[in-house]
Amino acid sequence: MIAAPRIALIAHDRKKDDMIALAGEYAAFLRRCTLTATGTTGGRLISELGLAVDCKHSGPLGGDLQIGALLVEDRIDAVIFLRDPMTPQPHEPDINALVRACDVHNVACATNVATAHLVLSQLRDNGPALNEEV
Ligand SMILES: O=C(CO)COP(=O)(O)O
């Protein structure tokens, strides 16, 4: 049996509605996954979609770094990180650290909805083999 994918879900404030819409589309699949999220994003996924989510701190309070630490320990298969490219964020260094950690450890990181569809449909249809050698 293929293990349930472990997915991190993160969205900046102006991207949270997009995240809820995206997660709603994949809700049946996401219910079979192990989900982690930054605090406010996770709270909305729980309250609006009824997903089971391990909520870390809010992004500006270190949540991105907590998720980065998990993926460094090989405990995350993919990150869906809907960043807001139009709004400066006080925790920009944390955001960059998380995306860099994805690159260092070859963990799939979708930073927009189009890529998120590719990653989520791949995981749903083929399991968490995104960062294995092909
Ligand atoms: O700021 C974030 C990611 O950088 C998201 O944090 P929240 O989900 O707590 O809003």
mmCIF file with all atom_site columns, C-alpha atoms and ligand atoms in Angstrom:
data_model
loop_
_atom_site.group_PDB
_atom_site.id
_atom_site.type_symbol
_atom_site.label_atom_id
_atom_site.label_alt_id
_atom_site.label_comp_id
_atom_site.label_asym_id
_atom_site.label_entity_id
_atom_site.label_seq_id
_atom_site.pdbx_PDB_ins_code
_atom_site.Cartn_x
_atom_site.Cartn_y
_atom_site.Cartn_z
_atom_site.occupancy
_atom_site.B_iso_or_equiv
_atom_site.pdbx_formal_charge
_atom_site.auth_seq_id
_atom_site.auth_comp_id
_atom_site.auth_asym_id
_atom_site.auth_atom_id
_atom_site.pdbx_PDB_model_num
ATOM   1   C CA . MET A 1 1   ? 0.000   0.000  0.000   1.00 0.00 ? 1   MET A CA 1
ATOM   2   C CA . ILE A 1 2   ? 1.287   3.507  -0.847  1.00 0.00 ? 2   ILE A CA 1
ATOM   3   C CA . ALA A 1 3   ? 1.643   5.698  2.248   1.00 0.00 ? 3   ALA A CA 1
ATOM   4   C CA . ALA A 1 4   ? -0.677  8.690  2.549   1.00 0.00 ? 4   ALA A CA 1
ATOM   5   C CA . PRO A 1 5   ? 1.022   11.772 1.134   1.00 0.00 ? 5   PRO A CA 1
ATOM   6   C CA . ARG A 1 6   ? 2.134   14.310 3.732   1.00 0.00 ? 6   ARG A CA 1
ATOM   7   C CA . ILE A 1 7   ? 1.234   17.741 2.440   1.00 0.00 ? 7   ILE A CA 1
ATOM   8   C CA . ALA A 1 8   ? 1.836   21.224 3.862   1.00 0.00 ? 8   ALA A CA 1
ATOM   9   C CA . LEU A 1 9   ? -0.739  23.888 2.986   1.00 0.00 ? 9   LEU A CA 1
ATOM   10  C CA . ILE A 1 10  ? 0.115   27.565 3.398   1.00 0.00 ? 10  ILE A CA 1
ATOM   11  C CA . ALA A 1 11  ? -1.496  30.703 1.992   1.00 0.00 ? 11  ALA A CA 1
ATOM   12  C CA . HIS A 1 12  ? -0.956  34.394 2.486   1.00 0.00 ? 12  HIS A CA 1
ATOM   13  C CA . ASP A 1 13  ? -4.015  36.406 3.434   1.00 0.00 ? 13  ASP A CA 1
ATOM   14  C CA . ARG A 1 14  ? -4.996  37.502 -0.066  1.00 0.00 ? 14  ARG A CA 1
ATOM   15  C CA . LYS A 1 15  ? -4.531  33.929 -1.310  1.00 0.00 ? 15  LYS A CA 1
ATOM   16  C CA . LYS A 1 16  ? -6.525  32.181 1.399   1.00 0.00 ? 16  LYS A CA 1
ATOM   17  C CA . ASP A 1 17  ? -9.770  32.139 -0.575  1.00 0.00 ? 17  ASP A CA 1
ATOM   18  C CA . ASP A 1 18  ? -7.857  30.519 -3.448  1.00 0.00 ? 18  ASP A CA 1
ATOM   19  C CA . MET A 1 19  ? -6.482  27.920 -1.021  1.00 0.00 ? 19  MET A CA 1
ATOM   20  C CA . ILE A 1 20  ? -9.945  27.115 0.309   1.00 0.00 ? 20  ILE A CA 1
ATOM   21  C CA . ALA A 1 21  ? -11.294 26.752 -3.243  1.00 0.00 ? 21  ALA A CA 1
ATOM   22  C CA . LEU A 1 22  ? -8.335  24.567 -4.245  1.00 0.00 ? 22  LEU A CA 1
ATOM   23  C CA . ALA A 1 23  ? -8.536  22.371 -1.157  1.00 0.00 ? 23  ALA A CA 1
ATOM   24  C CA . GLY A 1 24  ? -12.277 22.072 -1.650  1.00 0.00 ? 24  GLY A CA 1
ATOM   25  C CA . GLU A 1 25  ? -11.710 20.678 -5.143  1.00 0.00 ? 25  GLU A CA 1
ATOM   26  C CA . TYR A 1 26  ? -9.294  18.068 -3.769  1.00 0.00 ? 26  TYR A CA 1
ATOM   27  C CA . ALA A 1 27  ? -11.116 17.527 -0.453  1.00 0.00 ? 27  ALA A CA 1
ATOM   28  C CA . ALA A 1 28  ? -11.799 13.818 -1.015  1.00 0.00 ? 28  ALA A CA 1
ATOM   29  C CA . PHE A 1 29  ? -8.095  13.251 -1.683  1.00 0.00 ? 29  PHE A CA 1
ATOM   30  C CA . LEU A 1 30  ? -6.882  15.565 1.070   1.00 0.00 ? 30  LEU A CA 1
ATOM   31  C CA . ARG A 1 31  ? -8.964  13.654 3.628   1.00 0.00 ? 31  ARG A CA 1
ATOM   32  C CA . ARG A 1 32  ? -6.684  10.683 2.921   1.00 0.00 ? 32  ARG A CA 1
ATOM   33  C CA . CYS A 1 33  ? -3.509  12.769 3.397   1.00 0.00 ? 33  CYS A CA 1
ATOM   34  C CA . THR A 1 34  ? -1.583  13.882 6.444   1.00 0.00 ? 34  THR A CA 1
ATOM   35  C CA . LEU A 1 35  ? -1.982  17.649 6.411   1.00 0.00 ? 35  LEU A CA 1
ATOM   36  C CA . THR A 1 36  ? 0.073   20.347 8.088   1.00 0.00 ? 36  THR A CA 1
ATOM   37  C CA . ALA A 1 37  ? -0.583  24.070 7.763   1.00 0.00 ? 37  ALA A CA 1
ATOM   38  C CA . THR A 1 38  ? 0.382   27.431 9.128   1.00 0.00 ? 38  THR A CA 1
ATOM   39  C CA . GLY A 1 39  ? -2.028  28.604 11.810  1.00 0.00 ? 39  GLY A CA 1
ATOM   40  C CA . THR A 1 40  ? -4.544  30.806 10.085  1.00 0.00 ? 40  THR A CA 1
ATOM   41  C CA . THR A 1 41  ? -4.603  28.810 6.863   1.00 0.00 ? 41  THR A CA 1
ATOM   42  C CA . GLY A 1 42  ? -5.096  25.612 8.842   1.00 0.00 ? 42  GLY A CA 1
ATOM   43  C CA . GLY A 1 43  ? -7.868  27.132 10.914  1.00 0.00 ? 43  GLY A CA 1
ATOM   44  C CA . ARG A 1 44  ? -9.833  27.962 7.788   1.00 0.00 ? 44  ARG A CA 1
ATOM   45  C CA . LEU A 1 45  ? -9.241  24.520 6.258   1.00 0.00 ? 45  LEU A CA 1
ATOM   46  C CA . ILE A 1 46  ? -10.642 22.972 9.425   1.00 0.00 ? 46  ILE A CA 1
ATOM   47  C CA . SER A 1 47  ? -13.606 25.276 9.924   1.00 0.00 ? 47  SER A CA 1
ATOM   48  C CA . GLU A 1 48  ? -14.658 25.649 6.280   1.00 0.00 ? 48  GLU A CA 1
ATOM   49  C CA . LEU A 1 49  ? -13.834 22.216 4.852   1.00 0.00 ? 49  LEU A CA 1
ATOM   50  C CA . GLY A 1 50  ? -13.710 19.981 7.913   1.00 0.00 ? 50  GLY A CA 1
ATOM   51  C CA . LEU A 1 51  ? -10.226 18.725 7.047   1.00 0.00 ? 51  LEU A CA 1
ATOM   52  C CA . ALA A 1 52  ? -7.987  17.258 9.752   1.00 0.00 ? 52  ALA A CA 1
ATOM   53  C CA . VAL A 1 53  ? -4.963  19.556 9.893   1.00 0.00 ? 53  VAL A CA 1
ATOM   54  C CA . ASP A 1 54  ? -1.996  19.812 12.230  1.00 0.00 ? 54  ASP A CA 1
ATOM   55  C CA . CYS A 1 55  ? -1.808  23.587 12.668  1.00 0.00 ? 55  CYS A CA 1
ATOM   56  C CA . LYS A 1 56  ? 1.550   25.169 13.347  1.00 0.00 ? 56  LYS A CA 1
ATOM   57  C CA . HIS A 1 57  ? 2.099   28.777 14.382  1.00 0.00 ? 57  HIS A CA 1
ATOM   58  C CA . SER A 1 58  ? 0.886   31.506 12.087  1.00 0.00 ? 58  SER A CA 1
ATOM   59  C CA . GLY A 1 59  ? 3.401   32.331 9.359   1.00 0.00 ? 59  GLY A CA 1
ATOM   60  C CA . PRO A 1 60  ? 4.590   35.655 10.784  1.00 0.00 ? 60  PRO A CA 1
ATOM   61  C CA . LEU A 1 61  ? 5.118   33.940 14.152  1.00 0.00 ? 61  LEU A CA 1
ATOM   62  C CA . GLY A 1 62  ? 7.330   31.157 12.813  1.00 0.00 ? 62  GLY A CA 1
ATOM   63  C CA . GLY A 1 63  ? 4.922   28.723 11.155  1.00 0.00 ? 63  GLY A CA 1
ATOM   64  C CA . ASP A 1 64  ? 6.849   28.663 7.872   1.00 0.00 ? 64  ASP A CA 1
ATOM   65  C CA . LEU A 1 65  ? 9.997   27.774 9.804   1.00 0.00 ? 65  LEU A CA 1
ATOM   66  C CA . GLN A 1 66  ? 8.208   24.957 11.652  1.00 0.00 ? 66  GLN A CA 1
ATOM   67  C CA . ILE A 1 67  ? 7.085   23.487 8.331   1.00 0.00 ? 67  ILE A CA 1
ATOM   68  C CA . GLY A 1 68  ? 10.586  23.971 6.937   1.00 0.00 ? 68  GLY A CA 1
ATOM   69  C CA . ALA A 1 69  ? 11.986  21.988 9.867   1.00 0.00 ? 69  ALA A CA 1
ATOM   70  C CA . LEU A 1 70  ? 9.535   19.149 9.171   1.00 0.00 ? 70  LEU A CA 1
ATOM   71  C CA . LEU A 1 71  ? 10.538  18.871 5.540   1.00 0.00 ? 71  LEU A CA 1
ATOM   72  C CA . VAL A 1 72  ? 14.230  18.931 6.428   1.00 0.00 ? 72  VAL A CA 1
ATOM   73  C CA . GLU A 1 73  ? 13.452  15.835 8.543   1.00 0.00 ? 73  GLU A CA 1
ATOM   74  C CA . ASP A 1 74  ? 11.773  14.172 5.526   1.00 0.00 ? 74  ASP A CA 1
ATOM   75  C CA . ARG A 1 75  ? 8.317   14.463 7.079   1.00 0.00 ? 75  ARG A CA 1
ATOM   76  C CA . ILE A 1 76  ? 6.666   16.419 4.227   1.00 0.00 ? 76  ILE A CA 1
ATOM   77  C CA . ASP A 1 77  ? 6.193   15.157 0.644   1.00 0.00 ? 77  ASP A CA 1
ATOM   78  C CA . ALA A 1 78  ? 4.951   18.378 -0.940  1.00 0.00 ? 78  ALA A CA 1
ATOM   79  C CA . VAL A 1 79  ? 4.281   22.001 -0.063  1.00 0.00 ? 79  VAL A CA 1
ATOM   80  C CA . ILE A 1 80  ? 1.414   24.031 -1.480  1.00 0.00 ? 80  ILE A CA 1
ATOM   81  C CA . PHE A 1 81  ? 2.420   27.600 -0.673  1.00 0.00 ? 81  PHE A CA 1
ATOM   82  C CA . LEU A 1 82  ? 0.150   30.194 -2.234  1.00 0.00 ? 82  LEU A CA 1
ATOM   83  C CA . ARG A 1 83  ? 2.318   33.263 -1.799  1.00 0.00 ? 83  ARG A CA 1
ATOM   84  C CA . ASP A 1 84  ? 1.096   36.795 -2.373  1.00 0.00 ? 84  ASP A CA 1
ATOM   85  C CA . PRO A 1 85  ? 3.630   38.332 -4.764  1.00 0.00 ? 85  PRO A CA 1
ATOM   86  C CA . MET A 1 86  ? 2.021   41.782 -4.503  1.00 0.00 ? 86  MET A CA 1
ATOM   87  C CA . THR A 1 87  ? 2.220   42.381 -0.746  1.00 0.00 ? 87  THR A CA 1
ATOM   88  C CA . PRO A 1 88  ? 5.395   42.768 1.315   1.00 0.00 ? 88  PRO A CA 1
ATOM   89  C CA . GLN A 1 89  ? 5.468   40.323 4.231   1.00 0.00 ? 89  GLN A CA 1
ATOM   90  C CA . PRO A 1 90  ? 7.178   41.041 7.587   1.00 0.00 ? 90  PRO A CA 1
ATOM   91  C CA . HIS A 1 91  ? 8.535   37.484 7.664   1.00 0.00 ? 91  HIS A CA 1
ATOM   92  C CA . GLU A 1 92  ? 9.990   37.451 4.143   1.00 0.00 ? 92  GLU A CA 1
ATOM   93  C CA . PRO A 1 93  ? 13.207  35.754 5.396   1.00 0.00 ? 93  PRO A CA 1
ATOM   94  C CA . ASP A 1 94  ? 11.121  32.863 6.787   1.00 0.00 ? 94  ASP A CA 1
ATOM   95  C CA . ILE A 1 95  ? 9.248   32.510 3.493   1.00 0.00 ? 95  ILE A CA 1
ATOM   96  C CA . ASN A 1 96  ? 12.511  32.417 1.562   1.00 0.00 ? 96  ASN A CA 1
ATOM   97  C CA . ALA A 1 97  ? 13.943  29.914 4.032   1.00 0.00 ? 97  ALA A CA 1
ATOM   98  C CA . LEU A 1 98  ? 11.015  27.547 3.499   1.00 0.00 ? 98  LEU A CA 1
ATOM   99  C CA . VAL A 1 99  ? 11.191  27.720 -0.285  1.00 0.00 ? 99  VAL A CA 1
ATOM   100 C CA . ARG A 1 100 ? 14.959  27.323 -0.145  1.00 0.00 ? 100 ARG A CA 1
ATOM   101 C CA . ALA A 1 101 ? 14.619  24.257 2.100   1.00 0.00 ? 101 ALA A CA 1
ATOM   102 C CA . CYS A 1 102 ? 12.279  22.743 -0.515  1.00 0.00 ? 102 CYS A CA 1
ATOM   103 C CA . ASP A 1 103 ? 14.971  23.268 -3.141  1.00 0.00 ? 103 ASP A CA 1
ATOM   104 C CA . VAL A 1 104 ? 17.762  21.955 -0.934  1.00 0.00 ? 104 VAL A CA 1
ATOM   105 C CA . HIS A 1 105 ? 15.808  18.787 -0.109  1.00 0.00 ? 105 HIS A CA 1
ATOM   106 C CA . ASN A 1 106 ? 14.082  18.379 -3.489  1.00 0.00 ? 106 ASN A CA 1
ATOM   107 C CA . VAL A 1 107 ? 10.574  18.653 -2.079  1.00 0.00 ? 107 VAL A CA 1
ATOM   108 C CA . ALA A 1 108 ? 7.850   19.721 -4.510  1.00 0.00 ? 108 ALA A CA 1
ATOM   109 C CA . CYS A 1 109 ? 6.751   23.283 -3.782  1.00 0.00 ? 109 CYS A CA 1
ATOM   110 C CA . ALA A 1 110 ? 3.796   24.798 -5.629  1.00 0.00 ? 110 ALA A CA 1
ATOM   111 C CA . THR A 1 111 ? 3.618   28.564 -5.205  1.00 0.00 ? 111 THR A CA 1
ATOM   112 C CA . ASN A 1 112 ? 0.633   29.232 -7.447  1.00 0.00 ? 112 ASN A CA 1
ATOM   113 C CA . VAL A 1 113 ? -2.708  27.586 -8.151  1.00 0.00 ? 113 VAL A CA 1
ATOM   114 C CA . ALA A 1 114 ? -1.753  26.266 -11.587 1.00 0.00 ? 114 ALA A CA 1
ATOM   115 C CA . THR A 1 115 ? 1.253   24.390 -10.196 1.00 0.00 ? 115 THR A CA 1
ATOM   116 C CA . ALA A 1 116 ? -0.729  23.285 -7.157  1.00 0.00 ? 116 ALA A CA 1
ATOM   117 C CA . HIS A 1 117 ? -3.180  21.498 -9.486  1.00 0.00 ? 117 HIS A CA 1
ATOM   118 C CA . LEU A 1 118 ? -0.296  19.659 -11.146 1.00 0.00 ? 118 LEU A CA 1
ATOM   119 C CA . VAL A 1 119 ? 1.202   18.595 -7.815  1.00 0.00 ? 119 VAL A CA 1
ATOM   120 C CA . LEU A 1 120 ? -2.071  17.589 -6.156  1.00 0.00 ? 120 LEU A CA 1
ATOM   121 C CA . SER A 1 121 ? -3.381  15.659 -9.153  1.00 0.00 ? 121 SER A CA 1
ATOM   122 C CA . GLN A 1 122 ? -0.036  13.869 -9.481  1.00 0.00 ? 122 GLN A CA 1
ATOM   123 C CA . LEU A 1 123 ? -0.038  12.912 -5.792  1.00 0.00 ? 123 LEU A CA 1
ATOM   124 C CA . ARG A 1 124 ? -3.684  11.853 -5.937  1.00 0.00 ? 124 ARG A CA 1
ATOM   125 C CA . ASP A 1 125 ? -3.208  9.693  -9.016  1.00 0.00 ? 125 ASP A CA 1
ATOM   126 C CA . ASN A 1 126 ? 0.323   8.362  -8.500  1.00 0.00 ? 126 ASN A CA 1
ATOM   127 C CA . GLY A 1 127 ? 1.253   8.695  -4.826  1.00 0.00 ? 127 GLY A CA 1
ATOM   128 C CA . PRO A 1 128 ? 4.104   10.519 -3.088  1.00 0.00 ? 128 PRO A CA 1
ATOM   129 C CA . ALA A 1 129 ? 6.970   9.738  -5.479  1.00 0.00 ? 129 ALA A CA 1
ATOM   130 C CA . LEU A 1 130 ? 7.678   13.320 -6.508  1.00 0.00 ? 130 LEU A CA 1
ATOM   131 C CA . ASN A 1 131 ? 11.150  13.557 -5.018  1.00 0.00 ? 131 ASN A CA 1
ATOM   132 C CA . GLU A 1 132 ? 12.451  10.123 -5.926  1.00 0.00 ? 132 GLU A CA 1
ATOM   133 C CA . GLU A 1 133 ? 14.998  9.549  -8.654  1.00 0.00 ? 133 GLU A CA 1
ATOM   134 C CA . VAL A 1 134 ? 13.400  8.707  -11.997 1.00 0.00 ? 134 VAL A CA 1
HETATM 135 O O1 . LIG B 2 .   ? 2.159   33.910 6.518   1.00 0.00 ? 1   LIG B O1 1
HETATM 136 C C1 . LIG B 2 .   ? 1.958   32.811 6.090   1.00 0.00 ? 1   LIG B C1 1
HETATM 137 C C2 . LIG B 2 .   ? 2.962   32.126 5.266   1.00 0.00 ? 1   LIG B C2 1
HETATM 138 O O2 . LIG B 2 .   ? 4.142   32.867 5.080   1.00 0.00 ? 1   LIG B O2 1
HETATM 139 C C3 . LIG B 2 .   ? 0.703   32.096 6.347   1.00 0.00 ? 1   LIG B C3 1
HETATM 140 O O3 . LIG B 2 .   ? 0.424   32.111 7.731   1.00 0.00 ? 1   LIG B O3 1
HETATM 141 P P1 . LIG B 2 .   ? -1.062  31.955 8.208   1.00 0.00 ? 1   LIG B P1 1
HETATM 142 O O4 . LIG B 2 .   ? -1.629  30.718 7.602   1.00 0.00 ? 1   LIG B O4 1
HETATM 143 O O5 . LIG B 2 .   ? -0.997  31.839 9.704   1.00 0.00 ? 1   LIG B O5 1
HETATM 144 O O6 . LIG B 2 .   ? -1.787  33.198 7.764   1.00 0.00 ? 1   LIG B O6 1
#
